[in-house]
Amino acid sequence: MAEETDWEDQYRRGETPWDKGGPSPGLVRYLEENPVRGRVLVPGCGLGHDVRALAQAGAEVMGLDVAPLAVQRARACEVVGGESYRLGNFFAVEDDLRGAFDWVWEHTCFCAIDPGRRPAYVASVLQVLKERGRLLGVFYLDPYDEEHQPGVGPPHGCTMEEIEELFGNDFLIEESWTPGAAYEGREERERMLLLARK
Ligand SMILES: C[S@@+](CC[C@H](N)C(=O)[O-])C[C@H]1O[C@@H](n2cnc3c(N)ncnc32)[C@H](O)[C@@H]1O
């Protein structure tokens, strides 16, 4: 396993290139066209841009992050609806979060964790979802360029085959598409997925 990233230190030093100051364009487009209601968990929520986009669309959303500074800064943002934030580790799901969510929204958490922990990520998604829950996410398949090559991350890329292998036992891929909107530089490099718990 690669060396763990010290996320708190990244926030302290202002080294947060993933933070684009607003929600995932793929999520914004999705919410314009589809309802997301009920309870949503956003693991690795960072400053909570996606949390607030989901809350504004009418969901009851909890953003979870392991970095105290991220949670503190997310909490300092103006409340837009039914959102809340919790400091915590997605790999150690607290009792009150088990089976508590209708949705998990994934965006740059899966690619941020060490690839060796992906099975644990899937297990945590299963732990927090209700029986008929869904995982909706934008997966950053190809974050690579000349300077950033596979094996050196985060972000860590992945293939659709890996995703199918990881999630296939427990989830049905209901929809899979290239998001029509993306941050500059991520066009055609992401995949949006809607997975339903089997
Ligand atoms: C690349 S950042 C993405 C943040 C946010 N999703 C965004 O797009 O702005 C990854 C985030 O995941 C958080 N994180 C990493 N490992 C985590 C874990 N085990 N549990 C909860 N959060 C975690 C980090 O603190 C960081 O805020």
PDB file of N, CA and C and ligand atoms in Angstrom, residues 7 11 18-19 44-46 49 64-67 70 88-91 107-109 112-113, ligand 1:
ATOM      1  N   TRP A   7      -4.466  14.205   4.987  1.00  0.00           N
ATOM      2  CA  TRP A   7      -5.440  15.141   4.408  1.00  0.00           C
ATOM      3  C   TRP A   7      -5.516  16.443   5.191  1.00  0.00           C
ATOM      4  N   TYR A  11      -5.046  20.364   3.800  1.00  0.00           N
ATOM      5  CA  TYR A  11      -5.932  21.523   4.003  1.00  0.00           C
ATOM      6  C   TYR A  11      -5.179  22.648   4.712  1.00  0.00           C
ATOM      7  N   TRP A  18      -7.993  19.616  -5.737  1.00  0.00           N
ATOM      8  CA  TRP A  18      -9.272  18.997  -6.094  1.00  0.00           C
ATOM      9  C   TRP A  18     -10.444  19.944  -5.856  1.00  0.00           C
ATOM     10  N   ASP A  19     -10.246  20.941  -5.000  1.00  0.00           N
ATOM     11  CA  ASP A  19     -11.357  21.820  -4.639  1.00  0.00           C
ATOM     12  C   ASP A  19     -11.518  22.897  -5.689  1.00  0.00           C
ATOM     13  N   GLY A  44     -15.943  11.676   2.230  1.00  0.00           N
ATOM     14  CA  GLY A  44     -14.846  12.498   1.702  1.00  0.00           C
ATOM     15  C   GLY A  44     -15.394  13.767   1.088  1.00  0.00           C
ATOM     16  N   CYS A  45     -16.234  14.463   1.858  1.00  0.00           N
ATOM     17  CA  CYS A  45     -16.992  15.597   1.294  1.00  0.00           C
ATOM     18  C   CYS A  45     -16.159  16.856   1.132  1.00  0.00           C
ATOM     19  N   GLY A  46     -14.950  16.890   1.741  1.00  0.00           N
ATOM     20  CA  GLY A  46     -14.149  18.112   1.642  1.00  0.00           C
ATOM     21  C   GLY A  46     -14.914  19.300   2.204  1.00  0.00           C
ATOM     22  N   HIS A  49     -19.137  21.206  -1.092  1.00  0.00           N
ATOM     23  CA  HIS A  49     -19.858  21.808  -2.232  1.00  0.00           C
ATOM     24  C   HIS A  49     -20.968  20.880  -2.737  1.00  0.00           C
ATOM     25  N   LEU A  64     -19.304  13.612   5.222  1.00  0.00           N
ATOM     26  CA  LEU A  64     -18.384  12.978   6.161  1.00  0.00           C
ATOM     27  C   LEU A  64     -16.968  13.218   5.681  1.00  0.00           C
ATOM     28  N   ASP A  65     -16.097  13.643   6.582  1.00  0.00           N
ATOM     29  CA  ASP A  65     -14.701  13.800   6.181  1.00  0.00           C
ATOM     30  C   ASP A  65     -13.793  13.540   7.373  1.00  0.00           C
ATOM     31  N   VAL A  66     -12.617  13.004   7.040  1.00  0.00           N
ATOM     32  CA  VAL A  66     -11.651  12.621   8.069  1.00  0.00           C
ATOM     33  C   VAL A  66     -10.775  13.802   8.490  1.00  0.00           C
ATOM     34  N   ALA A  67     -10.813  14.885   7.729  1.00  0.00           N
ATOM     35  CA  ALA A  67      -9.957  16.040   8.022  1.00  0.00           C
ATOM     36  C   ALA A  67     -10.738  17.088   8.825  1.00  0.00           C
ATOM     37  N   ALA A  70     -11.415  20.436   7.042  1.00  0.00           N
ATOM     38  CA  ALA A  70     -12.426  20.397   5.974  1.00  0.00           C
ATOM     39  C   ALA A  70     -13.820  20.506   6.588  1.00  0.00           C
ATOM     40  N   GLY A  88     -15.233  12.099  10.565  1.00  0.00           N
ATOM     41  CA  GLY A  88     -15.166  10.651  10.755  1.00  0.00           C
ATOM     42  C   GLY A  88     -14.464   9.957   9.613  1.00  0.00           C
ATOM     43  N   ASN A  89     -14.151   8.709   9.869  1.00  0.00           N
ATOM     44  CA  ASN A  89     -13.422   7.877   8.913  1.00  0.00           C
ATOM     45  C   ASN A  89     -14.412   6.930   8.234  1.00  0.00           C
ATOM     46  N   PHE A  90     -14.492   7.011   6.919  1.00  0.00           N
ATOM     47  CA  PHE A  90     -15.447   6.181   6.186  1.00  0.00           C
ATOM     48  C   PHE A  90     -15.131   4.692   6.338  1.00  0.00           C
ATOM     49  N   PHE A  91     -13.916   4.374   6.733  1.00  0.00           N
ATOM     50  CA  PHE A  91     -13.560   2.967   6.917  1.00  0.00           C
ATOM     51  C   PHE A  91     -13.894   2.457   8.323  1.00  0.00           C
ATOM     52  N   HIS A 107     -17.741  11.249  -5.096  1.00  0.00           N
ATOM     53  CA  HIS A 107     -17.028  12.178  -5.977  1.00  0.00           C
ATOM     54  C   HIS A 107     -15.658  12.439  -5.374  1.00  0.00           C
ATOM     55  N   THR A 108     -14.626  11.912  -6.024  1.00  0.00           N
ATOM     56  CA  THR A 108     -13.224  12.107  -5.624  1.00  0.00           C
ATOM     57  C   THR A 108     -12.885  11.632  -4.204  1.00  0.00           C
ATOM     58  N   CYS A 109     -13.665  10.676  -3.697  1.00  0.00           N
ATOM     59  CA  CYS A 109     -13.249   9.965  -2.489  1.00  0.00           C
ATOM     60  C   CYS A 109     -12.635   8.642  -2.929  1.00  0.00           C
ATOM     61  N   ALA A 112      -9.333   9.034  -4.231  1.00  0.00           N
ATOM     62  CA  ALA A 112      -8.390   9.623  -3.275  1.00  0.00           C
ATOM     63  C   ALA A 112      -7.778   8.574  -2.360  1.00  0.00           C
ATOM     64  N   ILE A 113      -8.528   7.514  -2.117  1.00  0.00           N
ATOM     65  CA  ILE A 113      -8.022   6.494  -1.192  1.00  0.00           C
ATOM     66  C   ILE A 113      -7.057   5.558  -1.922  1.00  0.00           C
TER      67      ILE A 113
HETATM   68  C1  LIG B   1      -9.599  14.570  -3.145  1.00  0.00           C
HETATM   69  S1  LIG B   1     -10.453  15.160  -1.754  1.00  0.00           S
HETATM   70  C2  LIG B   1     -12.074  15.429  -2.428  1.00  0.00           C
HETATM   71  C3  LIG B   1     -12.957  16.312  -1.579  1.00  0.00           C
HETATM   72  C4  LIG B   1     -14.324  16.600  -2.207  1.00  0.00           C
HETATM   73  N1  LIG B   1     -15.009  15.378  -2.566  1.00  0.00           N
HETATM   74  C5  LIG B   1     -14.155  17.495  -3.410  1.00  0.00           C
HETATM   75  O1  LIG B   1     -14.295  17.028  -4.555  1.00  0.00           O
HETATM   76  O2  LIG B   1     -13.862  18.675  -3.199  1.00  0.00           O
HETATM   77  C6  LIG B   1     -10.653  13.689  -0.801  1.00  0.00           C
HETATM   78  C7  LIG B   1     -11.336  13.953   0.521  1.00  0.00           C
HETATM   79  O3  LIG B   1     -11.569  12.709   1.168  1.00  0.00           O
HETATM   80  C8  LIG B   1     -11.265  12.843   2.542  1.00  0.00           C
HETATM   81  N2  LIG B   1     -10.958  11.491   3.023  1.00  0.00           N
HETATM   82  C9  LIG B   1      -9.884  10.732   2.708  1.00  0.00           C
HETATM   83  N3  LIG B   1      -9.949   9.539   3.323  1.00  0.00           N
HETATM   84  C10 LIG B   1     -11.101   9.547   4.047  1.00  0.00           C
HETATM   85  C11 LIG B   1     -11.718   8.609   4.911  1.00  0.00           C
HETATM   86  N4  LIG B   1     -11.166   7.415   5.162  1.00  0.00           N
HETATM   87  N5  LIG B   1     -12.903   8.933   5.474  1.00  0.00           N
HETATM   88  C12 LIG B   1     -13.471  10.151   5.238  1.00  0.00           C
HETATM   89  N6  LIG B   1     -12.917  11.086   4.443  1.00  0.00           N
HETATM   90  C13 LIG B   1     -11.750  10.786   3.863  1.00  0.00           C
HETATM   91  C14 LIG B   1     -10.110  13.826   2.577  1.00  0.00           C
HETATM   92  O4  LIG B   1      -9.965  14.462   3.821  1.00  0.00           O
HETATM   93  C15 LIG B   1     -10.518  14.802   1.478  1.00  0.00           C
HETATM   94  O5  LIG B   1     -11.313  15.845   1.979  1.00  0.00           O
END
